[in-house]
PDB file of C-alpha atoms and ligand atoms in Angstrom:
ATOM      1  CA  MET A   2     169.240 -19.866   8.528  1.00  0.00           C
ATOM      2  CA  MET A   3     168.389 -17.870   4.997  1.00  0.00           C
ATOM      3  CA  LYS A   4     166.246 -15.689   7.043  1.00  0.00           C
ATOM      4  CA  LYS A   5     169.232 -14.497   9.768  1.00  0.00           C
ATOM      5  CA  ILE A   6     172.049 -13.694   7.289  1.00  0.00           C
ATOM      6  CA  VAL A   7     169.202 -11.877   4.902  1.00  0.00           C
ATOM      7  CA  LEU A   8     168.342  -9.757   8.185  1.00  0.00           C
ATOM      8  CA  MET A   9     171.760  -9.643   9.489  1.00  0.00           C
ATOM      9  CA  SER A  10     173.300  -7.963   6.445  1.00  0.00           C
ATOM     10  CA  PHE A  11     170.378  -5.757   6.256  1.00  0.00           C
ATOM     11  CA  ALA A  12     171.280  -3.986   9.411  1.00  0.00           C
ATOM     12  CA  ALA A  13     174.691  -3.823   8.268  1.00  0.00           C
ATOM     13  CA  ILE A  14     173.533  -1.612   5.498  1.00  0.00           C
ATOM     14  CA  LEU A  15     171.340   0.025   8.241  1.00  0.00           C
ATOM     15  CA  VAL A  16     174.400   1.202   9.743  1.00  0.00           C
ATOM     16  CA  MET A  17     176.227   2.378   7.202  1.00  0.00           C
ATOM     17  CA  SER A  18     174.255   4.346   5.483  1.00  0.00           C
ATOM     18  CA  CYS A  19     173.190   6.042   8.938  1.00  0.00           C
ATOM     19  CA  GLY A  20     176.821   6.618   9.359  1.00  0.00           C
ATOM     20  CA  ASP A  21     176.473   8.187   6.059  1.00  0.00           C
ATOM     21  CA  SER A  22     174.391  10.606   6.223  1.00  0.00           C
ATOM     22  CA  LYS A  23     175.221  12.006   9.811  1.00  0.00           C
ATOM     23  CA  LYS A  24     178.557  13.201   8.107  1.00  0.00           C
ATOM     24  CA  GLU A  25     176.607  15.025   5.194  1.00  0.00           C
ATOM     25  CA  GLU A  26     174.522  16.922   7.727  1.00  0.00           C
ATOM     26  CA  SER A  27     177.595  17.921   9.814  1.00  0.00           C
ATOM     27  CA  THR A  28     179.010  19.785   7.615  1.00  0.00           C
ATOM     28  CA  GLN A  29     176.001  21.654   6.064  1.00  0.00           C
ATOM     29  CA  PRO A  30     175.037  23.927   9.018  1.00  0.00           C
ATOM     30  CA  GLU A  31     178.683  25.210  10.150  1.00  0.00           C
ATOM     31  CA  ILE A  32     179.230  26.898   7.177  1.00  0.00           C
ATOM     32  CA  ASP A  33     175.831  28.733   6.934  1.00  0.00           C
ATOM     33  CA  TYR A  34     175.777  29.762  10.453  1.00  0.00           C
ATOM     34  CA  SER A  35     179.610  31.341  10.457  1.00  0.00           C
ATOM     35  CA  THR A  36     178.758  33.663   7.386  1.00  0.00           C
ATOM     36  CA  ALA A  37     175.185  35.018   7.502  1.00  0.00           C
ATOM     37  CA  PRO A  38     174.748  36.370  10.528  1.00  0.00           C
ATOM     38  CA  LYS A  39     177.922  38.553  10.644  1.00  0.00           C
ATOM     39  CA  GLU A  40     176.573  40.575   7.056  1.00  0.00           C
ATOM     40  CA  ASP A  41     173.579  41.600   8.635  1.00  0.00           C
ATOM     41  CA  SER A  42     175.311  42.682  11.873  1.00  0.00           C
ATOM     42  CA  GLU A  43     177.425  45.523   9.607  1.00  0.00           C
ATOM     43  CA  ALA A  44     174.561  46.526   7.596  1.00  0.00           C
ATOM     44  CA  SER A  45     172.681  47.517  10.748  1.00  0.00           C
ATOM     45  CA  THR A  46     176.310  49.107  12.639  1.00  0.00           C
ATOM     46  CA  SER A  47     177.386  50.958   9.752  1.00  0.00           C
ATOM     47  CA  ALA A  48     173.650  52.956   8.510  1.00  0.00           C
ATOM     48  CA  PRO A  49     171.299  53.450  10.593  1.00  0.00           C
ATOM     49  CA  ALA A  50     167.801  52.960   8.293  1.00  0.00           C
ATOM     50  CA  THR A  51     166.651  56.901   6.745  1.00  0.00           C
ATOM     51  CA  ASN A  52     163.866  57.726   5.224  1.00  0.00           C
ATOM     52  CA  ASN A  53     162.941  61.309   4.541  1.00  0.00           C
ATOM     53  CA  HIS A  54     159.508  61.117   3.499  1.00  0.00           C
ATOM     54  CA  ILE A  55     157.396  61.374   5.773  1.00  0.00           C
ATOM     55  CA  VAL A  56     153.716  60.325   6.416  1.00  0.00           C
ATOM     56  CA  LEU A  57     152.640  61.786   9.765  1.00  0.00           C
ATOM     57  CA  LYS A  58     148.552  60.611  10.418  1.00  0.00           C
ATOM     58  CA  ALA A  59     146.834  62.737  13.328  1.00  0.00           C
ATOM     59  CA  GLY A  60     143.594  61.456  14.581  1.00  0.00           C
ATOM     60  CA  ASP A  61     140.479  62.414  16.389  1.00  0.00           C
ATOM     61  CA  ASP A  62     141.977  60.692  19.810  1.00  0.00           C
ATOM     62  CA  MET A  63     144.136  63.560  19.943  1.00  0.00           C
ATOM     63  CA  ARG A  64     147.669  61.432  18.875  1.00  0.00           C
ATOM     64  CA  TYR A  65     149.945  61.182  16.473  1.00  0.00           C
ATOM     65  CA  ASP A  66     150.566  57.668  14.696  1.00  0.00           C
ATOM     66  CA  LYS A  67     154.132  58.018  14.911  1.00  0.00           C
ATOM     67  CA  SER A  68     156.641  59.883  17.098  1.00  0.00           C
ATOM     68  CA  GLU A  69     160.017  59.133  16.249  1.00  0.00           C
ATOM     69  CA  PHE A  70     161.536  59.155  12.710  1.00  0.00           C
ATOM     70  CA  THR A  71     165.536  59.426  11.393  1.00  0.00           C
ATOM     71  CA  VAL A  72     166.035  61.290   8.098  1.00  0.00           C
ATOM     72  CA  LYS A  73     169.048  61.759   5.883  1.00  0.00           C
ATOM     73  CA  ALA A  74     170.825  65.594   6.885  1.00  0.00           C
ATOM     74  CA  GLY A  75     171.326  67.858   4.235  1.00  0.00           C
ATOM     75  CA  GLU A  76     169.285  66.187   1.968  1.00  0.00           C
ATOM     76  CA  GLU A  77     165.242  67.577   1.706  1.00  0.00           C
ATOM     77  CA  VAL A  78     162.622  66.172   3.726  1.00  0.00           C
ATOM     78  CA  THR A  79     159.036  65.892   2.695  1.00  0.00           C
ATOM     79  CA  LEU A  80     156.374  65.449   4.870  1.00  0.00           C
ATOM     80  CA  ILE A  81     152.587  64.675   4.973  1.00  0.00           C
ATOM     81  CA  LEU A  82     150.259  65.487   7.893  1.00  0.00           C
ATOM     82  CA  MET A  83     147.100  63.657   7.662  1.00  0.00           C
ATOM     83  CA  ASN A  84     144.419  64.323   9.849  1.00  0.00           C
ATOM     84  CA  ALA A  85     142.519  61.462   9.425  1.00  0.00           C
ATOM     85  CA  GLY A  86     139.724  61.935  12.652  1.00  0.00           C
ATOM     86  CA  GLU A  87     136.510  63.383  11.393  1.00  0.00           C
ATOM     87  CA  MET A  88     136.092  66.390  14.038  1.00  0.00           C
ATOM     88  CA  SER A  89     136.149  70.380  12.727  1.00  0.00           C
ATOM     89  CA  LYS A  90     139.523  72.451  12.683  1.00  0.00           C
ATOM     90  CA  GLU A  91     137.696  74.217  15.194  1.00  0.00           C
ATOM     91  CA  GLY A  92     137.075  71.572  18.108  1.00  0.00           C
ATOM     92  CA  MET A  93     140.091  68.819  17.131  1.00  0.00           C
ATOM     93  CA  GLY A  94     142.407  70.611  14.375  1.00  0.00           C
ATOM     94  CA  HIS A  95     145.900  69.208  13.889  1.00  0.00           C
ATOM     95  CA  ASN A  96     149.307  70.684  12.844  1.00  0.00           C
ATOM     96  CA  PHE A  97     152.999  69.818  12.916  1.00  0.00           C
ATOM     97  CA  ILE A  98     155.272  72.364  13.945  1.00  0.00           C
ATOM     98  CA  LEU A  99     159.330  71.392  13.582  1.00  0.00           C
ATOM     99  CA  LEU A 100     161.282  73.687  16.498  1.00  0.00           C
ATOM    100  CA  LYS A 101     165.158  74.489  16.259  1.00  0.00           C
ATOM    101  CA  PRO A 102     166.973  72.731  18.568  1.00  0.00           C
ATOM    102  CA  GLY A 103     167.466  74.546  22.041  1.00  0.00           C
ATOM    103  CA  SER A 104     163.510  75.736  21.678  1.00  0.00           C
ATOM    104  CA  ASP A 105     161.531  74.990  24.602  1.00  0.00           C
ATOM    105  CA  ALA A 106     159.123  72.875  22.799  1.00  0.00           C
ATOM    106  CA  SER A 107     156.280  72.783  26.194  1.00  0.00           C
ATOM    107  CA  ALA A 108     157.197  76.690  26.809  1.00  0.00           C
ATOM    108  CA  PHE A 109     156.130  77.379  23.083  1.00  0.00           C
ATOM    109  CA  ALA A 110     152.541  75.061  23.292  1.00  0.00           C
ATOM    110  CA  ASN A 111     152.318  77.536  26.242  1.00  0.00           C
ATOM    111  CA  THR A 112     152.271  80.761  23.752  1.00  0.00           C
ATOM    112  CA  ALA A 113     151.085  78.625  21.087  1.00  0.00           C
ATOM    113  CA  ALA A 114     147.791  78.076  23.051  1.00  0.00           C
ATOM    114  CA  SER A 115     146.753  81.293  23.127  1.00  0.00           C
ATOM    115  CA  ALA A 116     146.954  82.271  18.909  1.00  0.00           C
ATOM    116  CA  LYS A 117     143.841  81.430  17.630  1.00  0.00           C
ATOM    117  CA  ALA A 118     143.431  84.392  15.595  1.00  0.00           C
ATOM    118  CA  THR A 119     147.034  82.588  13.642  1.00  0.00           C
ATOM    119  CA  ASP A 120     145.763  79.571  14.032  1.00  0.00           C
ATOM    120  CA  TYR A 121     148.394  78.467  17.468  1.00  0.00           C
ATOM    121  CA  ILE A 122     151.325  79.838  15.300  1.00  0.00           C
ATOM    122  CA  PRO A 123     152.198  82.342  17.587  1.00  0.00           C
ATOM    123  CA  THR A 124     153.821  85.262  15.981  1.00  0.00           C
ATOM    124  CA  GLU A 125     156.332  86.209  18.655  1.00  0.00           C
ATOM    125  CA  LEU A 126     157.792  82.426  18.494  1.00  0.00           C
ATOM    126  CA  GLN A 127     158.247  82.517  14.664  1.00  0.00           C
ATOM    127  CA  SER A 128     162.079  82.507  14.879  1.00  0.00           C
ATOM    128  CA  GLU A 129     162.057  79.172  16.168  1.00  0.00           C
ATOM    129  CA  ILE A 130     160.169  77.625  14.163  1.00  0.00           C
ATOM    130  CA  ILE A 131     162.121  75.770  11.287  1.00  0.00           C
ATOM    131  CA  ALA A 132     158.770  74.762   9.191  1.00  0.00           C
ATOM    132  CA  HIS A 133     154.921  74.027   9.859  1.00  0.00           C
ATOM    133  CA  THR A 134     151.940  72.477   8.260  1.00  0.00           C
ATOM    134  CA  LYS A 135     148.542  74.227   8.806  1.00  0.00           C
ATOM    135  CA  LEU A 136     146.044  73.568  10.816  1.00  0.00           C
ATOM    136  CA  LEU A 137     143.854  70.372   9.881  1.00  0.00           C
ATOM    137  CA  GLY A 138     140.081  69.687   9.866  1.00  0.00           C
ATOM    138  CA  GLY A 139     139.322  65.667   9.974  1.00  0.00           C
ATOM    139  CA  LYS A 140     139.681  64.670   6.143  1.00  0.00           C
ATOM    140  CA  GLU A 141     142.983  67.183   5.822  1.00  0.00           C
ATOM    141  CA  ASN A 142     145.734  66.999   4.568  1.00  0.00           C
ATOM    142  CA  ASP A 143     148.662  69.216   4.362  1.00  0.00           C
ATOM    143  CA  GLN A 144     152.578  68.993   2.694  1.00  0.00           C
ATOM    144  CA  ILE A 145     155.612  71.070   3.734  1.00  0.00           C
ATOM    145  CA  LYS A 146     159.334  70.510   2.473  1.00  0.00           C
ATOM    146  CA  PHE A 147     162.510  71.259   4.883  1.00  0.00           C
ATOM    147  CA  THR A 148     166.128  70.343   5.197  1.00  0.00           C
ATOM    148  CA  LEU A 149     167.976  69.601   8.409  1.00  0.00           C
ATOM    149  CA  GLU A 150     171.316  69.655   9.435  1.00  0.00           C
ATOM    150  CA  GLU A 151     172.645  66.483  11.652  1.00  0.00           C
ATOM    151  CA  GLY A 152     171.145  67.241  15.422  1.00  0.00           C
ATOM    152  CA  THR A 153     167.965  66.230  16.531  1.00  0.00           C
ATOM    153  CA  TYR A 154     164.695  68.188  16.884  1.00  0.00           C
ATOM    154  CA  ASP A 155     161.196  68.724  18.702  1.00  0.00           C
ATOM    155  CA  PHE A 156     158.022  68.494  16.653  1.00  0.00           C
ATOM    156  CA  LEU A 157     154.588  69.162  18.128  1.00  0.00           C
ATOM    157  CA  CYS A 158     150.593  69.918  17.530  1.00  0.00           C
ATOM    158  CA  SER A 159     150.382  73.351  18.852  1.00  0.00           C
ATOM    159  CA  PHE A 160     146.256  72.843  19.153  1.00  0.00           C
ATOM    160  CA  PRO A 161     145.296  73.906  23.011  1.00  0.00           C
ATOM    161  CA  GLY A 162     145.890  70.575  24.783  1.00  0.00           C
ATOM    162  CA  HIS A 163     147.659  68.960  22.536  1.00  0.00           C
ATOM    163  CA  PHE A 164     151.031  69.560  23.059  1.00  0.00           C
ATOM    164  CA  ALA A 165     151.027  66.502  25.938  1.00  0.00           C
ATOM    165  CA  THR A 166     150.033  63.562  23.437  1.00  0.00           C
ATOM    166  CA  MET A 167     151.066  65.204  20.344  1.00  0.00           C
ATOM    167  CA  ASN A 168     155.253  65.542  20.629  1.00  0.00           C
ATOM    168  CA  GLY A 169     157.745  63.720  18.753  1.00  0.00           C
ATOM    169  CA  LYS A 170     161.652  63.993  17.732  1.00  0.00           C
ATOM    170  CA  ILE A 171     163.130  64.175  14.373  1.00  0.00           C
ATOM    171  CA  LYS A 172     166.913  62.647  14.222  1.00  0.00           C
ATOM    172  CA  ALA A 173     168.830  63.605  11.171  1.00  0.00           C
ATOM    173  CA  VAL A 174     172.285  61.632  10.931  1.00  0.00           C
ATOM    174  CA  LYS A 175     174.822  61.893   7.755  1.00  0.00           C
TER     175      LYS A 175
HETATM  176 CU1   CU B 219     146.714  68.236  17.457  1.00  0.00          CU
END
């Protein structure tokens, strides 16, 4: 007799406490989910991420490690080109040339390929260049600075045969 009563009241306590804890759980998540994600999406749409300190690596695989950057327009950009390769400037040299909007990067590369005397910077197309680094051999670095107006700009390496795999874009945004 006693055992049955104890068991029944124990079961009643279990049911009651289960009911209580369910109530607590159901109220908390609603508060979390309604506020947190909204703030994130607002931040990402109003201001695209910009970074005016660019480190670009080039290697013996004839590639840059990145091909797209977004910078803040009207503010100075610092760009460091690192040739992380081992080969010489004569065999696998790399540079970074930033072109003005409207210039044809592929045509520029074709003309530049025969400008060996000036490290593949064609003097006749100098007016299309915003900024450029030196031609670098393995383990060499160069740093340049420039400021861009709002727009999209092409960059390339003008060492013969490199344009196809070594080109990219910089977007300057307000
Ligand atoms: Cu190159």
